[in-house]
Short mmCIF file of C-alpha atoms and ligand atoms in Angstrom, two decimals:
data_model
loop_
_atom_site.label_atom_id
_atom_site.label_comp_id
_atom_site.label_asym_id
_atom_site.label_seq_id
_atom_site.Cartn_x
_atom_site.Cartn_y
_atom_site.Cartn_z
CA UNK A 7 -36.01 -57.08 -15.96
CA UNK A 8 -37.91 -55.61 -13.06
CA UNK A 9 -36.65 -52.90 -11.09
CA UNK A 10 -35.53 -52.36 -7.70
CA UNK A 11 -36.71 -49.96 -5.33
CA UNK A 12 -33.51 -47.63 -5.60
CA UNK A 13 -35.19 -47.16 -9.43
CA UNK A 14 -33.76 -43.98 -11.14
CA UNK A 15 -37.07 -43.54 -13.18
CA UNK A 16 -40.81 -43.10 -12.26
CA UNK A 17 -43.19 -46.06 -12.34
CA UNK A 18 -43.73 -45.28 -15.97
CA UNK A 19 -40.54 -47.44 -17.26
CA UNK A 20 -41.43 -50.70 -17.80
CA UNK A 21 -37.84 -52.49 -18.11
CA UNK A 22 -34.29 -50.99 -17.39
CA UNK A 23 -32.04 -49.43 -19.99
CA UNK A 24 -29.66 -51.69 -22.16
CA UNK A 25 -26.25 -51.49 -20.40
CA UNK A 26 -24.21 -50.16 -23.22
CA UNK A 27 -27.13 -47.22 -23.32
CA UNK A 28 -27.13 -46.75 -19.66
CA UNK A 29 -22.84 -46.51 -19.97
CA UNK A 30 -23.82 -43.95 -22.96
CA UNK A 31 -26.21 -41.80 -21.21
CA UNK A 32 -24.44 -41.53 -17.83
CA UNK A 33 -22.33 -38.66 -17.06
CA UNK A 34 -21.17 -39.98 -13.61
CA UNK A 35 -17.77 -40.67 -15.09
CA UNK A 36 -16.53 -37.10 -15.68
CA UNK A 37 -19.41 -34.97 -13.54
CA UNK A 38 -17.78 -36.59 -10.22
CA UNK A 39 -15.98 -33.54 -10.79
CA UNK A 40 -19.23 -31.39 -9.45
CA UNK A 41 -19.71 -33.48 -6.66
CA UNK A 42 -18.38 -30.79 -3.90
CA UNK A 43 -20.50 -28.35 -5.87
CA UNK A 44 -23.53 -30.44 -5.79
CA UNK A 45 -23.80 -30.86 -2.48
CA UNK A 46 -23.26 -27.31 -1.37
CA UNK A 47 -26.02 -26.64 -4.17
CA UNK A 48 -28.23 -29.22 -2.57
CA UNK A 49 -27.51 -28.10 1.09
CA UNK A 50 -28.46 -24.20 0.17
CA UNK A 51 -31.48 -25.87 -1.33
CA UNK A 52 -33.00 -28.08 1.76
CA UNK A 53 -31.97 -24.74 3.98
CA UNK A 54 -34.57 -22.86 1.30
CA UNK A 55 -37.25 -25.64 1.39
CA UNK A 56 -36.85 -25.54 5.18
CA UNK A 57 -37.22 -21.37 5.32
CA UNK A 58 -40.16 -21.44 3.70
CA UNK A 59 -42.52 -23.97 5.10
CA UNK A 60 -41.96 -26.11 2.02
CA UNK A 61 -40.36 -28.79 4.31
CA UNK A 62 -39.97 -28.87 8.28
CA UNK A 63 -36.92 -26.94 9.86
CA UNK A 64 -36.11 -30.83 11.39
CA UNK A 65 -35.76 -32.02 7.92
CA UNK A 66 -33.81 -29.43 6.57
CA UNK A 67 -31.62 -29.90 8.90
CA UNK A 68 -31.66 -33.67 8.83
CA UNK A 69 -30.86 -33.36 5.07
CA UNK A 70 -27.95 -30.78 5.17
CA UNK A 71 -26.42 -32.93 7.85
CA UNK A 72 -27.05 -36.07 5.80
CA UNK A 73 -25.23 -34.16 2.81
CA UNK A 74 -22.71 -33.07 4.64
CA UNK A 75 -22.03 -36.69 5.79
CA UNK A 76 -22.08 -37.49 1.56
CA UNK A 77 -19.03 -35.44 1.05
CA UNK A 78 -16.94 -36.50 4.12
CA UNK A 79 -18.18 -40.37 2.95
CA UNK A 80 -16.54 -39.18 -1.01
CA UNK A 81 -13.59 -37.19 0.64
CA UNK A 82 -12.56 -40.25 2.37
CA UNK A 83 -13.08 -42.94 -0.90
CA UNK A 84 -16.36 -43.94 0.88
CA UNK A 85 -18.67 -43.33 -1.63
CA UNK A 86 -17.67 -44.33 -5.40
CA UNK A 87 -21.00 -43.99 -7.45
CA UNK A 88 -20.67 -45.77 -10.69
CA UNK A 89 -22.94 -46.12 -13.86
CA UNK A 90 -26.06 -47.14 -12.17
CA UNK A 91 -26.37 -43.55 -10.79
CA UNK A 92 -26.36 -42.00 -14.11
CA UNK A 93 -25.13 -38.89 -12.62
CA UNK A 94 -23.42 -36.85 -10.19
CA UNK A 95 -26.88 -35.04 -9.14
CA UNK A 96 -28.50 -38.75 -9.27
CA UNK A 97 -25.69 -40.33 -7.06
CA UNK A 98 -25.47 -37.74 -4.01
CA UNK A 99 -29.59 -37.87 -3.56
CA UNK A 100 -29.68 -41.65 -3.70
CA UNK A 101 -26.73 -41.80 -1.11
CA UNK A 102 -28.24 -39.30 1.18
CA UNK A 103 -31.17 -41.52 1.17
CA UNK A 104 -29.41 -44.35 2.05
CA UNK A 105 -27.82 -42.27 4.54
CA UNK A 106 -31.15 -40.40 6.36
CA UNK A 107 -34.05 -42.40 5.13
CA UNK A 108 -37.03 -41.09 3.97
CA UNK A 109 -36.37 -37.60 4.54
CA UNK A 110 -33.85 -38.07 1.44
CA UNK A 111 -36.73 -38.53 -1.08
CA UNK A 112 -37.79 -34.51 -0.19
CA UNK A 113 -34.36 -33.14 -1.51
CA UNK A 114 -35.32 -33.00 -4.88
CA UNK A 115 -38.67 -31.31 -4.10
CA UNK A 116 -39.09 -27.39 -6.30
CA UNK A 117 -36.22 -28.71 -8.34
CA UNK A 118 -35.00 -30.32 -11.52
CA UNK A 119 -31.39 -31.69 -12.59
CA UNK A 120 -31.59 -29.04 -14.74
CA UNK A 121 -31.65 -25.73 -12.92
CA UNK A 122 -28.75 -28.03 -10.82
CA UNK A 123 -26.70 -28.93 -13.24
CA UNK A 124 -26.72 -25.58 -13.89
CA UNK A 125 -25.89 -24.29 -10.55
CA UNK A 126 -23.28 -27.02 -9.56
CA UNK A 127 -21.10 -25.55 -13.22
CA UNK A 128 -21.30 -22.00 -12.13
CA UNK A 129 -20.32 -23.09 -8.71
CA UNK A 130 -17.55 -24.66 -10.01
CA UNK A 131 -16.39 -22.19 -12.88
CA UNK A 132 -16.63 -19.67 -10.11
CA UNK A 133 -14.03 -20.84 -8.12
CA UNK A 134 -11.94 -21.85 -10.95
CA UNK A 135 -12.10 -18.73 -12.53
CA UNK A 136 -10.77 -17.62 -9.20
CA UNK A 137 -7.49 -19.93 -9.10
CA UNK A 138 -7.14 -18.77 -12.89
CA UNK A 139 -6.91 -15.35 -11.87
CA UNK A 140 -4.23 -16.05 -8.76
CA UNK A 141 -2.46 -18.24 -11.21
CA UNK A 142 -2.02 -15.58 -13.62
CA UNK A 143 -1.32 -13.35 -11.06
CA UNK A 144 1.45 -15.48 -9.52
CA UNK A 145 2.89 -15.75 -13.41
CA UNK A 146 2.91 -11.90 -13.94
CA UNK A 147 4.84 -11.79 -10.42
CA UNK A 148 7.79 -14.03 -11.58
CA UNK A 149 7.62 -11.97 -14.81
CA UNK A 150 8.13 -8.49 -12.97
CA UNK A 151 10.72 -9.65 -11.04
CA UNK A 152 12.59 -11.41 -14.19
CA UNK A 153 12.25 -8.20 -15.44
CA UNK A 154 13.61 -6.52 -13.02
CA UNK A 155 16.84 -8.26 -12.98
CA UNK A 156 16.76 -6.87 -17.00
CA UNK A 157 16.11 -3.42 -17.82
CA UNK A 158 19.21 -2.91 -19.52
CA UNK A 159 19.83 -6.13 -20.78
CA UNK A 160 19.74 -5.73 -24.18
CA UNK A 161 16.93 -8.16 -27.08
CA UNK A 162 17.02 -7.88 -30.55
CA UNK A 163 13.52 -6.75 -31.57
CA UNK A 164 12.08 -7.99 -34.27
CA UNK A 165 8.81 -7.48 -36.61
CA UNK A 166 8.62 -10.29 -39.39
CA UNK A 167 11.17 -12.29 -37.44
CA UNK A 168 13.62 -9.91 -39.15
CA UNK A 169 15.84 -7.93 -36.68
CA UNK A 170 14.00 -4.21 -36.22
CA UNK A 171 15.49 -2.39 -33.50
CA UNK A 172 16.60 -3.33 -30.04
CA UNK A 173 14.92 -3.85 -26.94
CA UNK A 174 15.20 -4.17 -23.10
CA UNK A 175 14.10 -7.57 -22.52
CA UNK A 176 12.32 -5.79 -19.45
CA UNK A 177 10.03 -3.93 -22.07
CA UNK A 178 9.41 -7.79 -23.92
CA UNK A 179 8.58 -9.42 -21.22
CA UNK A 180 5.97 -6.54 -19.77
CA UNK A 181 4.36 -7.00 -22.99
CA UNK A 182 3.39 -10.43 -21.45
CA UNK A 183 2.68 -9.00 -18.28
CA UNK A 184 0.13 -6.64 -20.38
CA UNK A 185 -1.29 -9.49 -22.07
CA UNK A 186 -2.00 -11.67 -19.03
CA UNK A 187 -3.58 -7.80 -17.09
CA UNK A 188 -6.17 -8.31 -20.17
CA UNK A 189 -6.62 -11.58 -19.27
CA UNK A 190 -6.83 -11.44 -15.41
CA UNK A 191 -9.62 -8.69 -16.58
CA UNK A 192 -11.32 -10.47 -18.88
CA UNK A 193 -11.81 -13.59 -16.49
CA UNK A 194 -12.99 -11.04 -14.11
CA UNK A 195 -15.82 -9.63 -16.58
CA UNK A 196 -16.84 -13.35 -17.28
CA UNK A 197 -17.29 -14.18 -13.56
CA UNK A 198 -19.97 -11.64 -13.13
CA UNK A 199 -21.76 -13.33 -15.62
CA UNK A 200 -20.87 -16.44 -14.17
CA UNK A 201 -22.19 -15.65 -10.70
CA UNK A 202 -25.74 -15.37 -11.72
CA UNK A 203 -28.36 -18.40 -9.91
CA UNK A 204 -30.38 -20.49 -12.39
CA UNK A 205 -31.75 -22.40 -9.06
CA UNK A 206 -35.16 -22.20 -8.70
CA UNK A 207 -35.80 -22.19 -13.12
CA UNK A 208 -37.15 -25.57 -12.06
CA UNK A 209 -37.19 -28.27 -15.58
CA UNK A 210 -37.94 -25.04 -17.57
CA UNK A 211 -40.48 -23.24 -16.75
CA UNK A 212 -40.28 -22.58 -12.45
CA UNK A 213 -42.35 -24.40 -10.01
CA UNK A 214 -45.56 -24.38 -8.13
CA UNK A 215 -43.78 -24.24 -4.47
CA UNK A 216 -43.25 -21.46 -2.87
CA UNK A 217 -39.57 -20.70 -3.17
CA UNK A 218 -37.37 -18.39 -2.52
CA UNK A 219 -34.65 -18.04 -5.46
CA UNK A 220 -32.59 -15.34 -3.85
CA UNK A 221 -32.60 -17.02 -0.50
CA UNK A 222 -30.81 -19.82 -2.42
CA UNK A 223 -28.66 -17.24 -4.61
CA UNK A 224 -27.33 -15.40 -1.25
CA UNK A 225 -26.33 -18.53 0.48
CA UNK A 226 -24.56 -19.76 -2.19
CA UNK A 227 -22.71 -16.02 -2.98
CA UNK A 228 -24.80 -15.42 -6.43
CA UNK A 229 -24.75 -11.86 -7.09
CA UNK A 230 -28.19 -12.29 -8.86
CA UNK A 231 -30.70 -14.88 -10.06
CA UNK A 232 -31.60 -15.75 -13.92
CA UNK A 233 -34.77 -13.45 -14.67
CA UNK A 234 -36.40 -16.00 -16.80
CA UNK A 235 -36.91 -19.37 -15.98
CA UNK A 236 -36.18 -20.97 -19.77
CA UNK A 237 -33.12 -18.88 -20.18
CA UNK A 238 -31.99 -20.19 -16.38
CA UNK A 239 -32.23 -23.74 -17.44
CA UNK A 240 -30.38 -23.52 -21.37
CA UNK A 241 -27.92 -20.65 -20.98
CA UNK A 242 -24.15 -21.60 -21.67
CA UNK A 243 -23.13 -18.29 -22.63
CA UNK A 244 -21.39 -18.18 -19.49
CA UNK A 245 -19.25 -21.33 -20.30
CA UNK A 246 -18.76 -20.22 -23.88
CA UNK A 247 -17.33 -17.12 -22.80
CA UNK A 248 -14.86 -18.59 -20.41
CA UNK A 249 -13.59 -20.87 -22.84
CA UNK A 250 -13.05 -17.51 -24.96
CA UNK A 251 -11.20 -15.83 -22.27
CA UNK A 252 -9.16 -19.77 -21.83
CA UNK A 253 -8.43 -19.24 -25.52
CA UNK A 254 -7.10 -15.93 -25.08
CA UNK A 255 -4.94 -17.27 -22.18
CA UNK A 256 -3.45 -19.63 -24.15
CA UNK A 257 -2.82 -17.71 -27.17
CA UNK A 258 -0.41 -15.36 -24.92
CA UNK A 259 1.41 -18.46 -23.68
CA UNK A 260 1.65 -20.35 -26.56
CA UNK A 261 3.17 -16.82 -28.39
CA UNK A 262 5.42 -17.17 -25.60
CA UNK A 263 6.05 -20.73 -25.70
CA UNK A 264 7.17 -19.92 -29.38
CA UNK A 265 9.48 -17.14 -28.77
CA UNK A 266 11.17 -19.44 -25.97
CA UNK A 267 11.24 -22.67 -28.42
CA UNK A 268 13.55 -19.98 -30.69
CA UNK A 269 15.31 -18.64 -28.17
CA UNK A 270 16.58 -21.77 -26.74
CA UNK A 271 17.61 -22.80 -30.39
CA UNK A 272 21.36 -22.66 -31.40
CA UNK A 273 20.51 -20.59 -34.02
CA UNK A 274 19.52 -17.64 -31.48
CA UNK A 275 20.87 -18.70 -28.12
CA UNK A 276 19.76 -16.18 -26.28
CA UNK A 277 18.34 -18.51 -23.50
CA UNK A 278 19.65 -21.89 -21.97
CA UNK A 279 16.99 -24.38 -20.05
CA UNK A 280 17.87 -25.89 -16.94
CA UNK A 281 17.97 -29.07 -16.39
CA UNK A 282 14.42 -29.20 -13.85
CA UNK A 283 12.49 -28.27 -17.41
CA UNK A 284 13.74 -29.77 -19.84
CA UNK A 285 14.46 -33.39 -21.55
CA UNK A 286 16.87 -35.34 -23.55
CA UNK A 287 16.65 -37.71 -26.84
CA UNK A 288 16.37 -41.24 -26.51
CA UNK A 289 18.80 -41.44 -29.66
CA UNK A 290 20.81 -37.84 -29.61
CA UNK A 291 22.92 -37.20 -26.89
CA UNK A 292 23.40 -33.95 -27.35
CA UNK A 293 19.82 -32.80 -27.53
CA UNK A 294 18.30 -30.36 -24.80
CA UNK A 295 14.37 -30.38 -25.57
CA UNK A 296 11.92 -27.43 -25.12
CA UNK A 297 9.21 -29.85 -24.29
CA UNK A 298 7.29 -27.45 -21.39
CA UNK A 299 6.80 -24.27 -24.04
CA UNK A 300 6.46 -27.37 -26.72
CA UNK A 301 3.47 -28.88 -25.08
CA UNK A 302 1.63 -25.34 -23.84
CA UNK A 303 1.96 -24.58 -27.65
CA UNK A 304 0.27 -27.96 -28.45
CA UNK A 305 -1.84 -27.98 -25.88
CA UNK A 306 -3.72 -24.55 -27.15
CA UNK A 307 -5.07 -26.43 -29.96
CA UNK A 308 -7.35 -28.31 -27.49
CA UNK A 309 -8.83 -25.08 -25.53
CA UNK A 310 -9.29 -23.65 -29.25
CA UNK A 311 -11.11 -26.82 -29.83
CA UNK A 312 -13.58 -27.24 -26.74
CA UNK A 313 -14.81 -23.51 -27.51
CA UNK A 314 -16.09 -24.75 -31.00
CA UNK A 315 -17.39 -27.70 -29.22
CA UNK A 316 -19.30 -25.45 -27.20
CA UNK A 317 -20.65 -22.68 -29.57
CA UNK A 318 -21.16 -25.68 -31.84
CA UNK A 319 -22.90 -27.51 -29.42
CA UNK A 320 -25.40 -24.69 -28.80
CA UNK A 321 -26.16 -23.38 -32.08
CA UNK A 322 -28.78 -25.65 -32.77
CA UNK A 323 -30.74 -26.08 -29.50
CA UNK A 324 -34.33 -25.14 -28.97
CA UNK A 325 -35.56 -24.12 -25.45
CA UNK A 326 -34.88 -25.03 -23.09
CA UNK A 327 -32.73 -28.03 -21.83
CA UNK A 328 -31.67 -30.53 -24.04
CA UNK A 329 -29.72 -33.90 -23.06
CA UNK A 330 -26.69 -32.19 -25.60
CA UNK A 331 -25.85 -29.86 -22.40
CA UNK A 332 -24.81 -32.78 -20.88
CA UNK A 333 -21.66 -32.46 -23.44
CA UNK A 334 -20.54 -29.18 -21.92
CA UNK A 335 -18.88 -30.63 -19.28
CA UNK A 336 -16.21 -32.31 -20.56
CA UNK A 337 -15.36 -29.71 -22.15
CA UNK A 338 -15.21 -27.26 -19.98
CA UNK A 339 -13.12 -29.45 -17.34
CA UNK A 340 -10.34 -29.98 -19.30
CA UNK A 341 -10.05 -26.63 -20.39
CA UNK A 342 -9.97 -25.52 -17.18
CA UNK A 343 -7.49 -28.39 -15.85
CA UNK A 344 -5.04 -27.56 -19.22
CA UNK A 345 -5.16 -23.96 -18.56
CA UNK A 346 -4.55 -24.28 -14.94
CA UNK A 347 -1.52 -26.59 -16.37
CA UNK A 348 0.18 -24.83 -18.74
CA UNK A 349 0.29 -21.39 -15.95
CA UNK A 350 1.67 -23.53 -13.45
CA UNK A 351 4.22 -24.96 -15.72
CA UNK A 352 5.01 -21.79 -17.60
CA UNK A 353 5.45 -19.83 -14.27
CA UNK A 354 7.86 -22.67 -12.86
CA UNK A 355 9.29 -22.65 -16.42
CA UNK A 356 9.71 -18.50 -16.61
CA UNK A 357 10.44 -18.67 -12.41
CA UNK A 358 13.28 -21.56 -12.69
CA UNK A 359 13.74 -23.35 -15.87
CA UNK A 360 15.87 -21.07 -17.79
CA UNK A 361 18.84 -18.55 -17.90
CA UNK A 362 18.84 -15.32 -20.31
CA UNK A 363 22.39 -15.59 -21.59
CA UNK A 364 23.04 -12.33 -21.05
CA UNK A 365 26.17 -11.54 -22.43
CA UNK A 366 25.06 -12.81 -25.53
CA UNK A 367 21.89 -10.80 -25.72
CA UNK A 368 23.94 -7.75 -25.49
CA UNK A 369 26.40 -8.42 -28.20
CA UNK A 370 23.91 -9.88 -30.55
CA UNK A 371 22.16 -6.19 -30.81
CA UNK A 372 26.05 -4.66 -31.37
CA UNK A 373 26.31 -7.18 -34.48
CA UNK A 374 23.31 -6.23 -36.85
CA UNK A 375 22.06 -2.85 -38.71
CA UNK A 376 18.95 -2.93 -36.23
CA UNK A 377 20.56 0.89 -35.65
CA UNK A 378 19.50 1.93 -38.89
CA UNK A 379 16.49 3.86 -37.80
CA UNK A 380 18.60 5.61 -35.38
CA UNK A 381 21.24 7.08 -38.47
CA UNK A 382 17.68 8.31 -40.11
CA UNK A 383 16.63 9.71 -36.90
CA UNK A 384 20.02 11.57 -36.53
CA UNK A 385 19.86 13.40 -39.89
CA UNK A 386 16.20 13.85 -39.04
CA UNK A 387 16.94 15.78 -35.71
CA UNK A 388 19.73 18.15 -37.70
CA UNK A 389 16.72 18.98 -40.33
CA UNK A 390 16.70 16.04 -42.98
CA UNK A 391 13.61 15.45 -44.19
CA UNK A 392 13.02 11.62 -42.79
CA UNK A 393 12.08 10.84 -46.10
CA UNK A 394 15.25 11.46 -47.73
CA UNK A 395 17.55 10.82 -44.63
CA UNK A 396 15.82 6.89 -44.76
CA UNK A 397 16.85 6.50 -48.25
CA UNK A 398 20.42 7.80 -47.63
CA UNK A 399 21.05 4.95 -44.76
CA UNK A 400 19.49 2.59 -46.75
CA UNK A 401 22.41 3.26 -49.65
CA UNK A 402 24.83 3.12 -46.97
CA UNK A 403 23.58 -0.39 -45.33
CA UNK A 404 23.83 -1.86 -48.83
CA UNK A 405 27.68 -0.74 -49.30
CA UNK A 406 28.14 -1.53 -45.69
CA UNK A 407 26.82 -5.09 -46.49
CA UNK A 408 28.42 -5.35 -49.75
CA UNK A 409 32.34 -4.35 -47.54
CA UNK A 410 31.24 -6.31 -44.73
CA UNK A 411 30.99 -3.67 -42.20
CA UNK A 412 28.55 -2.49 -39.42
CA UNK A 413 27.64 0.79 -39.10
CA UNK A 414 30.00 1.60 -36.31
CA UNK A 415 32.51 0.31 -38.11
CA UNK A 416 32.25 3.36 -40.88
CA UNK A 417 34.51 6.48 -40.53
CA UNK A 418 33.67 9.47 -39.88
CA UNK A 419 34.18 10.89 -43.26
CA UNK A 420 32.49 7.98 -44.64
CA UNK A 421 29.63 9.58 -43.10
CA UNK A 422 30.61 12.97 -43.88
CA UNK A 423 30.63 11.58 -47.65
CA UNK A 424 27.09 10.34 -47.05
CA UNK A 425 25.95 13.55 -45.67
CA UNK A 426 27.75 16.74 -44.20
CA UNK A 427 25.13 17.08 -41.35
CA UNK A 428 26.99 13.80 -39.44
CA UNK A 429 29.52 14.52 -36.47
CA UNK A 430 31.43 12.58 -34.18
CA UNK A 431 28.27 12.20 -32.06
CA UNK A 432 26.89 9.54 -34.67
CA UNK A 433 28.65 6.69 -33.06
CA UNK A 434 27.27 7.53 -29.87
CA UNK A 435 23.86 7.61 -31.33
CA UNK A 436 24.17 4.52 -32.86
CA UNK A 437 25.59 2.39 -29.98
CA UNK A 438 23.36 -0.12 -28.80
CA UNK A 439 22.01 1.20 -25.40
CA UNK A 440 21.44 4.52 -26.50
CA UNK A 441 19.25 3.31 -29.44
CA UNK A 442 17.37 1.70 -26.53
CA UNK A 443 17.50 4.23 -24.11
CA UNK A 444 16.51 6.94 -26.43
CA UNK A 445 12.94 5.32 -27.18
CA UNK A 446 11.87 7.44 -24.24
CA UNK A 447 8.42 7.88 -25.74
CA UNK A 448 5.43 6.82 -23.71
CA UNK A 449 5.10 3.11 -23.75
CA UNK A 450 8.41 2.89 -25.64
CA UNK A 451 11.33 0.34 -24.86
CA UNK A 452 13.75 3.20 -23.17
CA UNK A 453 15.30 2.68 -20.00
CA UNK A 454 13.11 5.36 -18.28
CA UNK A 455 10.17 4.24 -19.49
CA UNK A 456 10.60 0.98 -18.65
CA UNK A 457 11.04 0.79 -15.05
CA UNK A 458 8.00 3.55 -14.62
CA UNK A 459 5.89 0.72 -16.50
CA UNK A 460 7.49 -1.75 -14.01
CA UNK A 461 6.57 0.40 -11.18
CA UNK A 462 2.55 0.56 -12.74
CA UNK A 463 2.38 -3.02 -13.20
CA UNK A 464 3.79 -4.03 -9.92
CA UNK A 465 0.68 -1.71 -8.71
CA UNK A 466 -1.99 -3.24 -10.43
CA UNK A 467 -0.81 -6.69 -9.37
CA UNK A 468 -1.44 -5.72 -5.50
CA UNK A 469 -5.40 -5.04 -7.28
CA UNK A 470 -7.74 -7.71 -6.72
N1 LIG B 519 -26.32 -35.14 -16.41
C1 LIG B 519 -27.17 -34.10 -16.93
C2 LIG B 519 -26.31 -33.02 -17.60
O1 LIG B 519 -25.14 -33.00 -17.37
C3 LIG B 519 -27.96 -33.49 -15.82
C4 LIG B 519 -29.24 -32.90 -16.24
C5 LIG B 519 -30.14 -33.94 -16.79
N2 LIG B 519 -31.42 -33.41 -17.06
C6 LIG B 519 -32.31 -34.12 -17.78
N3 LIG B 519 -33.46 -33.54 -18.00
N4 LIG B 519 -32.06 -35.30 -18.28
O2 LIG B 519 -26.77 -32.20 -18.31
#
């Protein structure tokens, strides 16, 4: 086969590659994604060649134009490269040639696909990164003002899924709003390392034009450009910790996901789902599914999963670029898209898709021994040693149990027989909100507490 002029490969190839190799090797199928990206990164690149001397200031111009006229050409379904361009990076040069001539061939002058690929994935995982952080944002907003609406609704708390004290669902659900603060941080951290320019690395080891790599890096909003040219080229640390931070994400949703699964289930019932987020059976009509909280707890798995693609993926790789890079891609989009997913549904989900069934929240802490502590505390304030008072209410939970009774249900010289230090005052110890609303330590579930820890987080969400 001879090949045509718009050849991909230099005079050396002889023939062209096999088509089920050529459909192997290309990329052009999922790096469309990086198109925008590219072309910014090639535009900040001609306006460099241009600045110094390396091209004319006429063809700089002529080739930003002509790349600005790619992306209106792809915006508007113009422009569908397919396998013969191999690539994203391949696609928009050989277009702008089509599109300005000559001048088109000069593009790719100081550079290699490599420092671009590069530059096009921080480029993208930079603004990304920033939706991720609105998104969560936006999610810890319909949190506060869920919780809001609940201070003194009343949760059973648990620890081993066995009832442990109450709760003010306000307090659970700022634990998620802590969570996601780590997380909004933590994608914050990775961005700086994100933001750094590999442009200008060249194939791997720089070029002999005279270029200016922070020219490039400021037009493009790098904070800083890769000291060494090698490193510029092969580092994926960048992508490997964002996929970290993704995991992270996902691990406090799908935690989430599972506490709403249970809560929607008869067996608790402490929330209902609406009918805008959830499904039916196709056999039981009775059924009300949990599918959104389902599928964000499914869909961790595959974030988990791309971030041992990735460390996997670079654990063997000598310097500098190897074709294996071209594998990050794919997994980096779609744990970007399913993280960017599951916030948007679990915010609609938290923001619209269910009811806290209030009433029964509040009774189903009045029905259990999760006041237990609370009798040991009691003794402990009139000078029990803790020790000994703990062992005394566990004896009377066990005789309580065995006669079917709460605690509040005992008499007060049942008490009295238990210990002489109890007084009437035990049963308003005991009662449900005051078990809450006496947690008053720092960071505890009382009343108090909680809305100043509202008031803090509804500060730090106004940070950017
Ligand atoms: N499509 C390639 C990738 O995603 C671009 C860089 C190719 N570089 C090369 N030397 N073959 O990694």
């Amino acid at each position: 086969m001879t090949q045509s002029s718009s050849q991909t490969w230099s005079q050396r190839f002889e023939s062209a590659l096999h088509p089920a190799i050529a459909q192997f090797n290309a990329s052009i199928f999922f790096d469309i994604e990086l198109i925008e990206y590219d072309i910014t990164g090639s535009q900040a690149h001609a306006q460099m060649l241009a600045h110094t001397g390396i091209i004319s200031a006429e063809e700089g111009e002529q080739l930003v134009q002509g790349l600005e006229q790619v992306r209106q050409d792809y915006r508007q379904g113009q422009f569908t490269p397919g396998v013969d361009a191999e690539d994203v990076h391949f696609a928009v040069e050989r277009r702008l040639t089509e599109l300005v001539g000559d001048v088109g061939k000069k593009l790719h002058t100081a550079r290699s696909r490599n420092d671009q690929v590069g530059t096009d994935t921080r480029l993208y995982l930079r603004s990304q990164i920033e939706h991720i952080r609105g998104q969560l944002r936006q999610f810890q907003t319909v949190m506060l003002d869920l919780a809001d609406q609940h201070v003194e609704t009343l949760i059973p708390g648990y620890t081993h899924l066995q009832r442990a004290q109450p709760l003010s669902l306000a307090h659970h659900l700022l634990a998620y709003v802590a969570m996601t603060q780590r997380d909004w941080e933590r994608l914050g951290d990775v961005y700086r390392r994100v933001n750094i320019s590999p442009l200008g690395s060249g194939a791997l080891a720089g070029t002999t034009f005279p270029i200016d790599r922070h020219y490039t890096a400021k037009l493009l909003g790098f904070d800083d450009v890769y000291s060494n040219s090698l490193d510029g080229v092969s580092d994926r640390d960048f992508a490997i910790e964002f996929l970290a931070a993704a995991s992270v994400i996902m691990v406090h949703l799908s935690r989430l996901s599972e506490e709403i699964i249970l809560w929607a289930s008869e067996e608790f019932g402490f929330v209902t789902l609406k009918d805008n987020c959830s499904t039916g059976s196709s056999i039981m009509p009775q059924k009300k599914n949990p599918d959104v909280p389902e599928l964000v707890r499914g869909k961790t798995g595959r974030v988990f999963g791309h971030l041992q693609a990735l460390l996997t993926l670079m654990k063997g790789l000598p310097l500098a670029y190897n074709k294996d890079l071209q594998e990050d891609k794919e997994a980096l989009f779609d744990a970007v898209k399913t993280v960017q997913g599951c916030l948007e549904a679990m915010t609609i989900l938290m923001a619209e898709g269910l009811e806290f069934r209030t009433a029964r929240l509040n009774s189903a802490v009045a029905e259990d021994f999760s006041n237990a502590t609370d009798v040991a505390d009691y003794l402990a304030t009139k000078g029990v040693p803790f020790r000994e008072a703990y062992n005394l209410v566990g004896k009377v939970v066990k005789t309580s149990l065995a006669a079917g009774k709460l605690l509040k249900d005992l008499t007060l010289e049942e008490w009295q027989a238990l210990h002489p230090a109890f007084e009437d005052d035990i049963y308003g110890a005991i009662a449900p909100q005051q078990v809450v609303s006496a947690r008053n330590s720092y960071g505890g579930t009382g009343f108090e507490q909680v809305r100043q820890a509202l008031q803090q987080a509804r500060q730090r969400l106004s940070e950017v």
